[in-house]
């Protein structure tokens, strides 16, 4: 009908590069990368109900076939208000309340280089601290990532982590274990958000976890676990 002819060009289909074998976002080590067309949903869905055309969407996960062990599993917020951008979810721990609603939180796997670094910034998803005794604050859990590197002095593992805002003073305890020895050993305590492990050996996969501790109360929350193969 006159006056109803569309004037805008459709933008719900996008062309992106993916791994040819897994059809997921490419890792640096994927042998072949191809371009495919995917659905870009105007309003991203969230919660447990999955649309029938969800398989047409651009994948969020990084190829795990070729990324070796440098894969981290993180909880992300899928609130449609993010407009499709990926943010780490705010998860209430200890004496905290609020955070991202559970029906918007899902677990996704990423390569360390593609893992999201920023936490959900929606005002209604902020964390708050409930203080029953005035001295029991618990820091939120960090989001840990890392990679192995061959340096002049031998192999090393570089760790870094992100944390939501917290009003108290925080220190970080770093734990490490291997497949051969599953006992978690505390190998360092630092106030920084980066740390380098120079005591690793080639041919071993190391597992790490970082715990954020309130410097006064010593109450803490642990990060996700990551596995780093040293070659």
PDB file of C-alpha atoms in Angstrom:
ATOM      1  CA  UNK A   1       0.000   0.000   0.000  1.00  0.00           C
ATOM      2  CA  UNK A   2       1.131   3.529  -0.717  1.00  0.00           C
ATOM      3  CA  UNK A   3       3.102   5.028   2.159  1.00  0.00           C
ATOM      4  CA  UNK A   4       3.947   1.656   3.762  1.00  0.00           C
ATOM      5  CA  UNK A   5       7.011   0.729   1.697  1.00  0.00           C
ATOM      6  CA  UNK A   6       9.961  -0.098   4.035  1.00  0.00           C
ATOM      7  CA  UNK A   7      12.748   2.472   3.971  1.00  0.00           C
ATOM      8  CA  UNK A   8      15.311   0.808   6.265  1.00  0.00           C
ATOM      9  CA  UNK A   9      17.660  -2.043   5.387  1.00  0.00           C
ATOM     10  CA  UNK A  10      17.403  -5.157   7.543  1.00  0.00           C
ATOM     11  CA  UNK A  11      20.281  -5.542  10.007  1.00  0.00           C
ATOM     12  CA  UNK A  12      19.225  -8.751  11.767  1.00  0.00           C
ATOM     13  CA  UNK A  13      21.676 -10.862   9.724  1.00  0.00           C
ATOM     14  CA  UNK A  14      25.405 -10.406  10.261  1.00  0.00           C
ATOM     15  CA  UNK A  15      28.459 -12.051   8.746  1.00  0.00           C
ATOM     16  CA  UNK A  16      31.105 -13.194  11.248  1.00  0.00           C
ATOM     17  CA  UNK A  17      34.210 -15.399  11.245  1.00  0.00           C
ATOM     18  CA  UNK A  18      34.023 -18.760  13.040  1.00  0.00           C
ATOM     19  CA  UNK A  19      36.052 -21.969  13.253  1.00  0.00           C
ATOM     20  CA  UNK A  20      35.242 -24.190  10.265  1.00  0.00           C
ATOM     21  CA  UNK A  21      35.055 -27.337  12.426  1.00  0.00           C
ATOM     22  CA  UNK A  22      33.203 -26.212  15.560  1.00  0.00           C
ATOM     23  CA  UNK A  23      31.245 -23.214  14.140  1.00  0.00           C
ATOM     24  CA  UNK A  24      32.178 -21.312  17.307  1.00  0.00           C
ATOM     25  CA  UNK A  25      34.133 -18.095  17.739  1.00  0.00           C
ATOM     26  CA  UNK A  26      37.695 -18.738  16.524  1.00  0.00           C
ATOM     27  CA  UNK A  27      40.606 -19.262  18.888  1.00  0.00           C
ATOM     28  CA  UNK A  28      44.089 -18.143  17.844  1.00  0.00           C
ATOM     29  CA  UNK A  29      44.999 -21.773  17.129  1.00  0.00           C
ATOM     30  CA  UNK A  30      42.037 -22.723  14.892  1.00  0.00           C
ATOM     31  CA  UNK A  31      43.530 -24.078  11.632  1.00  0.00           C
ATOM     32  CA  UNK A  32      40.756 -22.797   9.347  1.00  0.00           C
ATOM     33  CA  UNK A  33      38.442 -19.829   9.834  1.00  0.00           C
ATOM     34  CA  UNK A  34      35.410 -19.213   7.612  1.00  0.00           C
ATOM     35  CA  UNK A  35      32.734 -16.524   7.349  1.00  0.00           C
ATOM     36  CA  UNK A  36      29.107 -17.434   8.048  1.00  0.00           C
ATOM     37  CA  UNK A  37      25.864 -15.510   8.345  1.00  0.00           C
ATOM     38  CA  UNK A  38      24.113 -15.422  11.715  1.00  0.00           C
ATOM     39  CA  UNK A  39      20.939 -14.005  13.228  1.00  0.00           C
ATOM     40  CA  UNK A  40      21.397 -10.843  15.290  1.00  0.00           C
ATOM     41  CA  UNK A  41      18.334 -10.738  17.501  1.00  0.00           C
ATOM     42  CA  UNK A  42      17.080  -7.141  18.012  1.00  0.00           C
ATOM     43  CA  UNK A  43      16.207  -7.954  21.630  1.00  0.00           C
ATOM     44  CA  UNK A  44      18.402 -10.744  23.095  1.00  0.00           C
ATOM     45  CA  UNK A  45      16.509 -13.418  24.965  1.00  0.00           C
ATOM     46  CA  UNK A  46      17.276 -14.444  28.534  1.00  0.00           C
ATOM     47  CA  UNK A  47      16.123 -17.025  31.010  1.00  0.00           C
ATOM     48  CA  UNK A  48      15.445 -20.729  30.571  1.00  0.00           C
ATOM     49  CA  UNK A  49      13.074 -20.431  27.593  1.00  0.00           C
ATOM     50  CA  UNK A  50      15.103 -20.832  24.391  1.00  0.00           C
ATOM     51  CA  UNK A  51      13.595 -19.661  21.066  1.00  0.00           C
ATOM     52  CA  UNK A  52      13.320 -22.230  18.273  1.00  0.00           C
ATOM     53  CA  UNK A  53      15.635 -20.143  16.061  1.00  0.00           C
ATOM     54  CA  UNK A  54      18.370 -19.822  18.708  1.00  0.00           C
ATOM     55  CA  UNK A  55      20.630 -22.129  16.658  1.00  0.00           C
ATOM     56  CA  UNK A  56      20.809 -19.414  13.979  1.00  0.00           C
ATOM     57  CA  UNK A  57      22.392 -16.865  16.330  1.00  0.00           C
ATOM     58  CA  UNK A  58      26.044 -15.886  16.463  1.00  0.00           C
ATOM     59  CA  UNK A  59      27.720 -18.264  18.944  1.00  0.00           C
ATOM     60  CA  UNK A  60      28.975 -16.825  22.231  1.00  0.00           C
ATOM     61  CA  UNK A  61      31.420 -19.611  23.051  1.00  0.00           C
ATOM     62  CA  UNK A  62      34.991 -19.875  21.792  1.00  0.00           C
ATOM     63  CA  UNK A  63      36.107 -22.996  19.939  1.00  0.00           C
ATOM     64  CA  UNK A  64      37.263 -25.583  22.475  1.00  0.00           C
ATOM     65  CA  UNK A  65      38.611 -28.017  19.854  1.00  0.00           C
ATOM     66  CA  UNK A  66      41.688 -25.926  19.106  1.00  0.00           C
ATOM     67  CA  UNK A  67      42.105 -23.642  22.122  1.00  0.00           C
ATOM     68  CA  UNK A  68      43.940 -26.288  24.168  1.00  0.00           C
ATOM     69  CA  UNK A  69      43.370 -25.913  27.886  1.00  0.00           C
ATOM     70  CA  UNK A  70      43.230 -22.103  27.882  1.00  0.00           C
ATOM     71  CA  UNK A  71      39.444 -22.189  28.325  1.00  0.00           C
ATOM     72  CA  UNK A  72      37.600 -20.581  31.226  1.00  0.00           C
ATOM     73  CA  UNK A  73      33.962 -21.083  32.174  1.00  0.00           C
ATOM     74  CA  UNK A  74      32.333 -17.904  33.462  1.00  0.00           C
ATOM     75  CA  UNK A  75      28.882 -16.829  34.560  1.00  0.00           C
ATOM     76  CA  UNK A  76      27.554 -14.005  32.402  1.00  0.00           C
ATOM     77  CA  UNK A  77      24.472 -11.791  32.519  1.00  0.00           C
ATOM     78  CA  UNK A  78      22.053 -12.143  29.600  1.00  0.00           C
ATOM     79  CA  UNK A  79      19.671  -9.318  30.547  1.00  0.00           C
ATOM     80  CA  UNK A  80      18.257  -7.909  27.261  1.00  0.00           C
ATOM     81  CA  UNK A  81      19.166  -4.424  28.528  1.00  0.00           C
ATOM     82  CA  UNK A  82      22.794  -5.182  27.588  1.00  0.00           C
ATOM     83  CA  UNK A  83      21.819  -5.183  23.913  1.00  0.00           C
ATOM     84  CA  UNK A  84      23.746  -8.358  23.157  1.00  0.00           C
ATOM     85  CA  UNK A  85      27.009  -7.264  24.819  1.00  0.00           C
ATOM     86  CA  UNK A  86      28.567  -9.832  27.148  1.00  0.00           C
ATOM     87  CA  UNK A  87      29.177  -8.919  30.796  1.00  0.00           C
ATOM     88  CA  UNK A  88      30.247 -10.978  33.785  1.00  0.00           C
ATOM     89  CA  UNK A  89      27.348 -11.592  36.157  1.00  0.00           C
ATOM     90  CA  UNK A  90      27.249 -10.090  39.645  1.00  0.00           C
ATOM     91  CA  UNK A  91      26.719 -13.048  41.981  1.00  0.00           C
ATOM     92  CA  UNK A  92      25.792 -12.521  45.636  1.00  0.00           C
ATOM     93  CA  UNK A  93      28.093 -14.328  48.054  1.00  0.00           C
ATOM     94  CA  UNK A  94      28.257 -14.536  51.829  1.00  0.00           C
ATOM     95  CA  UNK A  95      26.526 -11.484  53.364  1.00  0.00           C
ATOM     96  CA  UNK A  96      25.786  -9.896  49.989  1.00  0.00           C
ATOM     97  CA  UNK A  97      22.393  -9.451  48.396  1.00  0.00           C
ATOM     98  CA  UNK A  98      21.150  -8.350  45.008  1.00  0.00           C
ATOM     99  CA  UNK A  99      23.178  -9.088  41.893  1.00  0.00           C
ATOM    100  CA  UNK A 100      22.001 -10.332  38.515  1.00  0.00           C
ATOM    101  CA  UNK A 101      18.685 -12.233  38.616  1.00  0.00           C
ATOM    102  CA  UNK A 102      19.261 -16.017  38.313  1.00  0.00           C
ATOM    103  CA  UNK A 103      17.051 -16.313  35.232  1.00  0.00           C
ATOM    104  CA  UNK A 104      19.445 -14.002  33.358  1.00  0.00           C
ATOM    105  CA  UNK A 105      22.634 -15.801  34.450  1.00  0.00           C
ATOM    106  CA  UNK A 106      24.154 -18.541  32.287  1.00  0.00           C
ATOM    107  CA  UNK A 107      27.535 -20.265  32.140  1.00  0.00           C
ATOM    108  CA  UNK A 108      29.618 -19.868  28.990  1.00  0.00           C
ATOM    109  CA  UNK A 109      33.111 -21.061  28.026  1.00  0.00           C
ATOM    110  CA  UNK A 110      35.632 -18.642  26.539  1.00  0.00           C
ATOM    111  CA  UNK A 111      39.256 -18.697  25.492  1.00  0.00           C
ATOM    112  CA  UNK A 112      41.361 -16.549  27.805  1.00  0.00           C
ATOM    113  CA  UNK A 113      41.861 -13.916  25.106  1.00  0.00           C
ATOM    114  CA  UNK A 114      38.120 -13.612  24.373  1.00  0.00           C
ATOM    115  CA  UNK A 115      36.816 -13.799  27.937  1.00  0.00           C
ATOM    116  CA  UNK A 116      34.743 -10.791  29.065  1.00  0.00           C
ATOM    117  CA  UNK A 117      36.487  -8.524  31.566  1.00  0.00           C
ATOM    118  CA  UNK A 118      33.722  -6.152  32.698  1.00  0.00           C
ATOM    119  CA  UNK A 119      30.984  -6.927  35.193  1.00  0.00           C
ATOM    120  CA  UNK A 120      27.295  -6.176  34.633  1.00  0.00           C
ATOM    121  CA  UNK A 121      26.769  -2.433  35.121  1.00  0.00           C
ATOM    122  CA  UNK A 122      22.969  -2.325  35.321  1.00  0.00           C
ATOM    123  CA  UNK A 123      21.924  -0.353  38.431  1.00  0.00           C
ATOM    124  CA  UNK A 124      19.207  -2.864  39.346  1.00  0.00           C
ATOM    125  CA  UNK A 125      21.807  -5.683  39.273  1.00  0.00           C
ATOM    126  CA  UNK A 126      24.225  -4.133  41.764  1.00  0.00           C
ATOM    127  CA  UNK A 127      25.460  -6.045  44.782  1.00  0.00           C
ATOM    128  CA  UNK A 128      24.825  -4.766  48.277  1.00  0.00           C
ATOM    129  CA  UNK A 129      26.311  -5.873  51.591  1.00  0.00           C
ATOM    130  CA  UNK A 130      24.127  -6.855  54.526  1.00  0.00           C
ATOM    131  CA  UNK A 131      26.022  -6.409  57.777  1.00  0.00           C
ATOM    132  CA  UNK A 132      24.615  -8.390  60.694  1.00  0.00           C
ATOM    133  CA  UNK A 133      27.449  -7.564  63.086  1.00  0.00           C
ATOM    134  CA  UNK A 134      29.044  -4.582  61.399  1.00  0.00           C
ATOM    135  CA  UNK A 135      32.268  -6.472  60.648  1.00  0.00           C
ATOM    136  CA  UNK A 136      31.345  -9.421  58.422  1.00  0.00           C
ATOM    137  CA  UNK A 137      31.771  -7.963  54.944  1.00  0.00           C
ATOM    138  CA  UNK A 138      32.589 -10.527  52.271  1.00  0.00           C
ATOM    139  CA  UNK A 139      34.201  -9.468  48.971  1.00  0.00           C
ATOM    140  CA  UNK A 140      32.548 -10.584  45.719  1.00  0.00           C
ATOM    141  CA  UNK A 141      34.250 -13.408  43.781  1.00  0.00           C
ATOM    142  CA  UNK A 142      36.955 -12.433  41.253  1.00  0.00           C
ATOM    143  CA  UNK A 143      36.860 -13.495  37.594  1.00  0.00           C
ATOM    144  CA  UNK A 144      40.127 -15.300  36.821  1.00  0.00           C
ATOM    145  CA  UNK A 145      41.930 -15.809  33.504  1.00  0.00           C
ATOM    146  CA  UNK A 146      45.497 -16.643  32.524  1.00  0.00           C
ATOM    147  CA  UNK A 147      47.914 -17.931  29.920  1.00  0.00           C
ATOM    148  CA  UNK A 148      51.229 -19.761  29.724  1.00  0.00           C
ATOM    149  CA  UNK A 149      54.343 -18.176  28.247  1.00  0.00           C
ATOM    150  CA  UNK A 150      57.856 -19.294  27.420  1.00  0.00           C
ATOM    151  CA  UNK A 151      60.344 -16.694  28.636  1.00  0.00           C
ATOM    152  CA  UNK A 152      64.088 -16.418  28.741  1.00  0.00           C
ATOM    153  CA  UNK A 153      64.117 -17.804  32.254  1.00  0.00           C
ATOM    154  CA  UNK A 154      61.865 -20.737  31.383  1.00  0.00           C
ATOM    155  CA  UNK A 155      58.101 -21.334  31.314  1.00  0.00           C
ATOM    156  CA  UNK A 156      55.713 -19.231  33.352  1.00  0.00           C
ATOM    157  CA  UNK A 157      51.974 -18.726  33.831  1.00  0.00           C
ATOM    158  CA  UNK A 158      50.563 -15.192  33.877  1.00  0.00           C
ATOM    159  CA  UNK A 159      47.371 -14.799  35.914  1.00  0.00           C
ATOM    160  CA  UNK A 160      45.027 -11.822  36.044  1.00  0.00           C
ATOM    161  CA  UNK A 161      41.593 -11.295  37.528  1.00  0.00           C
ATOM    162  CA  UNK A 162      38.775  -8.756  37.646  1.00  0.00           C
ATOM    163  CA  UNK A 163      36.594  -7.865  40.623  1.00  0.00           C
ATOM    164  CA  UNK A 164      33.361  -5.914  41.078  1.00  0.00           C
ATOM    165  CA  UNK A 165      33.585  -2.782  43.182  1.00  0.00           C
ATOM    166  CA  UNK A 166      34.036  -3.431  46.904  1.00  0.00           C
ATOM    167  CA  UNK A 167      34.298  -0.878  49.688  1.00  0.00           C
ATOM    168  CA  UNK A 168      36.706  -2.794  51.941  1.00  0.00           C
ATOM    169  CA  UNK A 169      40.407  -3.551  51.639  1.00  0.00           C
ATOM    170  CA  UNK A 170      41.058  -6.799  49.763  1.00  0.00           C
ATOM    171  CA  UNK A 171      43.981  -9.224  49.459  1.00  0.00           C
ATOM    172  CA  UNK A 172      44.079 -12.203  47.121  1.00  0.00           C
ATOM    173  CA  UNK A 173      45.125 -15.754  47.919  1.00  0.00           C
ATOM    174  CA  UNK A 174      46.291 -17.862  44.948  1.00  0.00           C
ATOM    175  CA  UNK A 175      45.874 -21.645  44.936  1.00  0.00           C
ATOM    176  CA  UNK A 176      47.378 -24.152  42.516  1.00  0.00           C
ATOM    177  CA  UNK A 177      47.040 -27.888  41.901  1.00  0.00           C
ATOM    178  CA  UNK A 178      47.677 -30.429  39.114  1.00  0.00           C
ATOM    179  CA  UNK A 179      46.047 -33.576  37.759  1.00  0.00           C
ATOM    180  CA  UNK A 180      48.731 -35.625  39.493  1.00  0.00           C
ATOM    181  CA  UNK A 181      48.321 -33.828  42.824  1.00  0.00           C
ATOM    182  CA  UNK A 182      44.778 -32.625  43.474  1.00  0.00           C
ATOM    183  CA  UNK A 183      45.674 -30.983  46.794  1.00  0.00           C
ATOM    184  CA  UNK A 184      45.134 -27.228  46.516  1.00  0.00           C
ATOM    185  CA  UNK A 185      48.284 -25.451  47.675  1.00  0.00           C
ATOM    186  CA  UNK A 186      48.388 -21.760  48.535  1.00  0.00           C
ATOM    187  CA  UNK A 187      51.322 -20.404  46.539  1.00  0.00           C
ATOM    188  CA  UNK A 188      50.998 -16.627  47.003  1.00  0.00           C
ATOM    189  CA  UNK A 189      49.121 -13.745  48.631  1.00  0.00           C
ATOM    190  CA  UNK A 190      49.022 -10.375  46.907  1.00  0.00           C
ATOM    191  CA  UNK A 191      47.106  -7.102  46.913  1.00  0.00           C
ATOM    192  CA  UNK A 192      47.456  -6.811  43.119  1.00  0.00           C
ATOM    193  CA  UNK A 193      45.158  -8.262  40.467  1.00  0.00           C
ATOM    194  CA  UNK A 194      47.958  -9.929  38.517  1.00  0.00           C
ATOM    195  CA  UNK A 195      50.515 -12.561  39.414  1.00  0.00           C
ATOM    196  CA  UNK A 196      53.142 -14.611  37.565  1.00  0.00           C
ATOM    197  CA  UNK A 197      53.892 -18.217  38.495  1.00  0.00           C
ATOM    198  CA  UNK A 198      57.513 -18.935  37.558  1.00  0.00           C
ATOM    199  CA  UNK A 199      57.700 -22.331  39.278  1.00  0.00           C
ATOM    200  CA  UNK A 200      55.940 -24.321  36.552  1.00  0.00           C
ATOM    201  CA  UNK A 201      57.341 -27.079  34.327  1.00  0.00           C
ATOM    202  CA  UNK A 202      56.743 -27.987  30.711  1.00  0.00           C
ATOM    203  CA  UNK A 203      54.374 -30.868  29.988  1.00  0.00           C
ATOM    204  CA  UNK A 204      52.121 -30.275  33.013  1.00  0.00           C
ATOM    205  CA  UNK A 205      48.634 -28.746  33.190  1.00  0.00           C
ATOM    206  CA  UNK A 206      48.191 -26.474  36.194  1.00  0.00           C
ATOM    207  CA  UNK A 207      44.880 -25.496  37.775  1.00  0.00           C
ATOM    208  CA  UNK A 208      44.412 -22.178  39.576  1.00  0.00           C
ATOM    209  CA  UNK A 209      41.886 -20.432  41.793  1.00  0.00           C
ATOM    210  CA  UNK A 210      42.011 -16.995  43.420  1.00  0.00           C
ATOM    211  CA  UNK A 211      40.154 -16.103  46.619  1.00  0.00           C
ATOM    212  CA  UNK A 212      39.372 -12.470  47.463  1.00  0.00           C
ATOM    213  CA  UNK A 213      39.730 -11.917  51.218  1.00  0.00           C
ATOM    214  CA  UNK A 214      38.610  -8.952  53.278  1.00  0.00           C
ATOM    215  CA  UNK A 215      41.838  -7.743  54.889  1.00  0.00           C
ATOM    216  CA  UNK A 216      40.125  -7.224  58.261  1.00  0.00           C
ATOM    217  CA  UNK A 217      37.568 -10.002  58.600  1.00  0.00           C
ATOM    218  CA  UNK A 218      39.424 -12.572  56.392  1.00  0.00           C
ATOM    219  CA  UNK A 219      36.075 -13.589  54.912  1.00  0.00           C
ATOM    220  CA  UNK A 220      36.421 -14.427  51.253  1.00  0.00           C
ATOM    221  CA  UNK A 221      34.914 -15.557  47.962  1.00  0.00           C
ATOM    222  CA  UNK A 222      36.652 -17.761  45.408  1.00  0.00           C
ATOM    223  CA  UNK A 223      36.961 -17.219  41.672  1.00  0.00           C
ATOM    224  CA  UNK A 224      36.276 -19.652  38.869  1.00  0.00           C
ATOM    225  CA  UNK A 225      38.851 -22.408  38.332  1.00  0.00           C
ATOM    226  CA  UNK A 226      41.067 -22.269  35.245  1.00  0.00           C
ATOM    227  CA  UNK A 227      43.379 -24.860  33.671  1.00  0.00           C
ATOM    228  CA  UNK A 228      46.604 -23.792  31.941  1.00  0.00           C
ATOM    229  CA  UNK A 229      48.733 -26.350  30.050  1.00  0.00           C
ATOM    230  CA  UNK A 230      52.444 -25.513  29.986  1.00  0.00           C
ATOM    231  CA  UNK A 231      54.115 -26.738  26.793  1.00  0.00           C
TER     232      UNK A 231
END
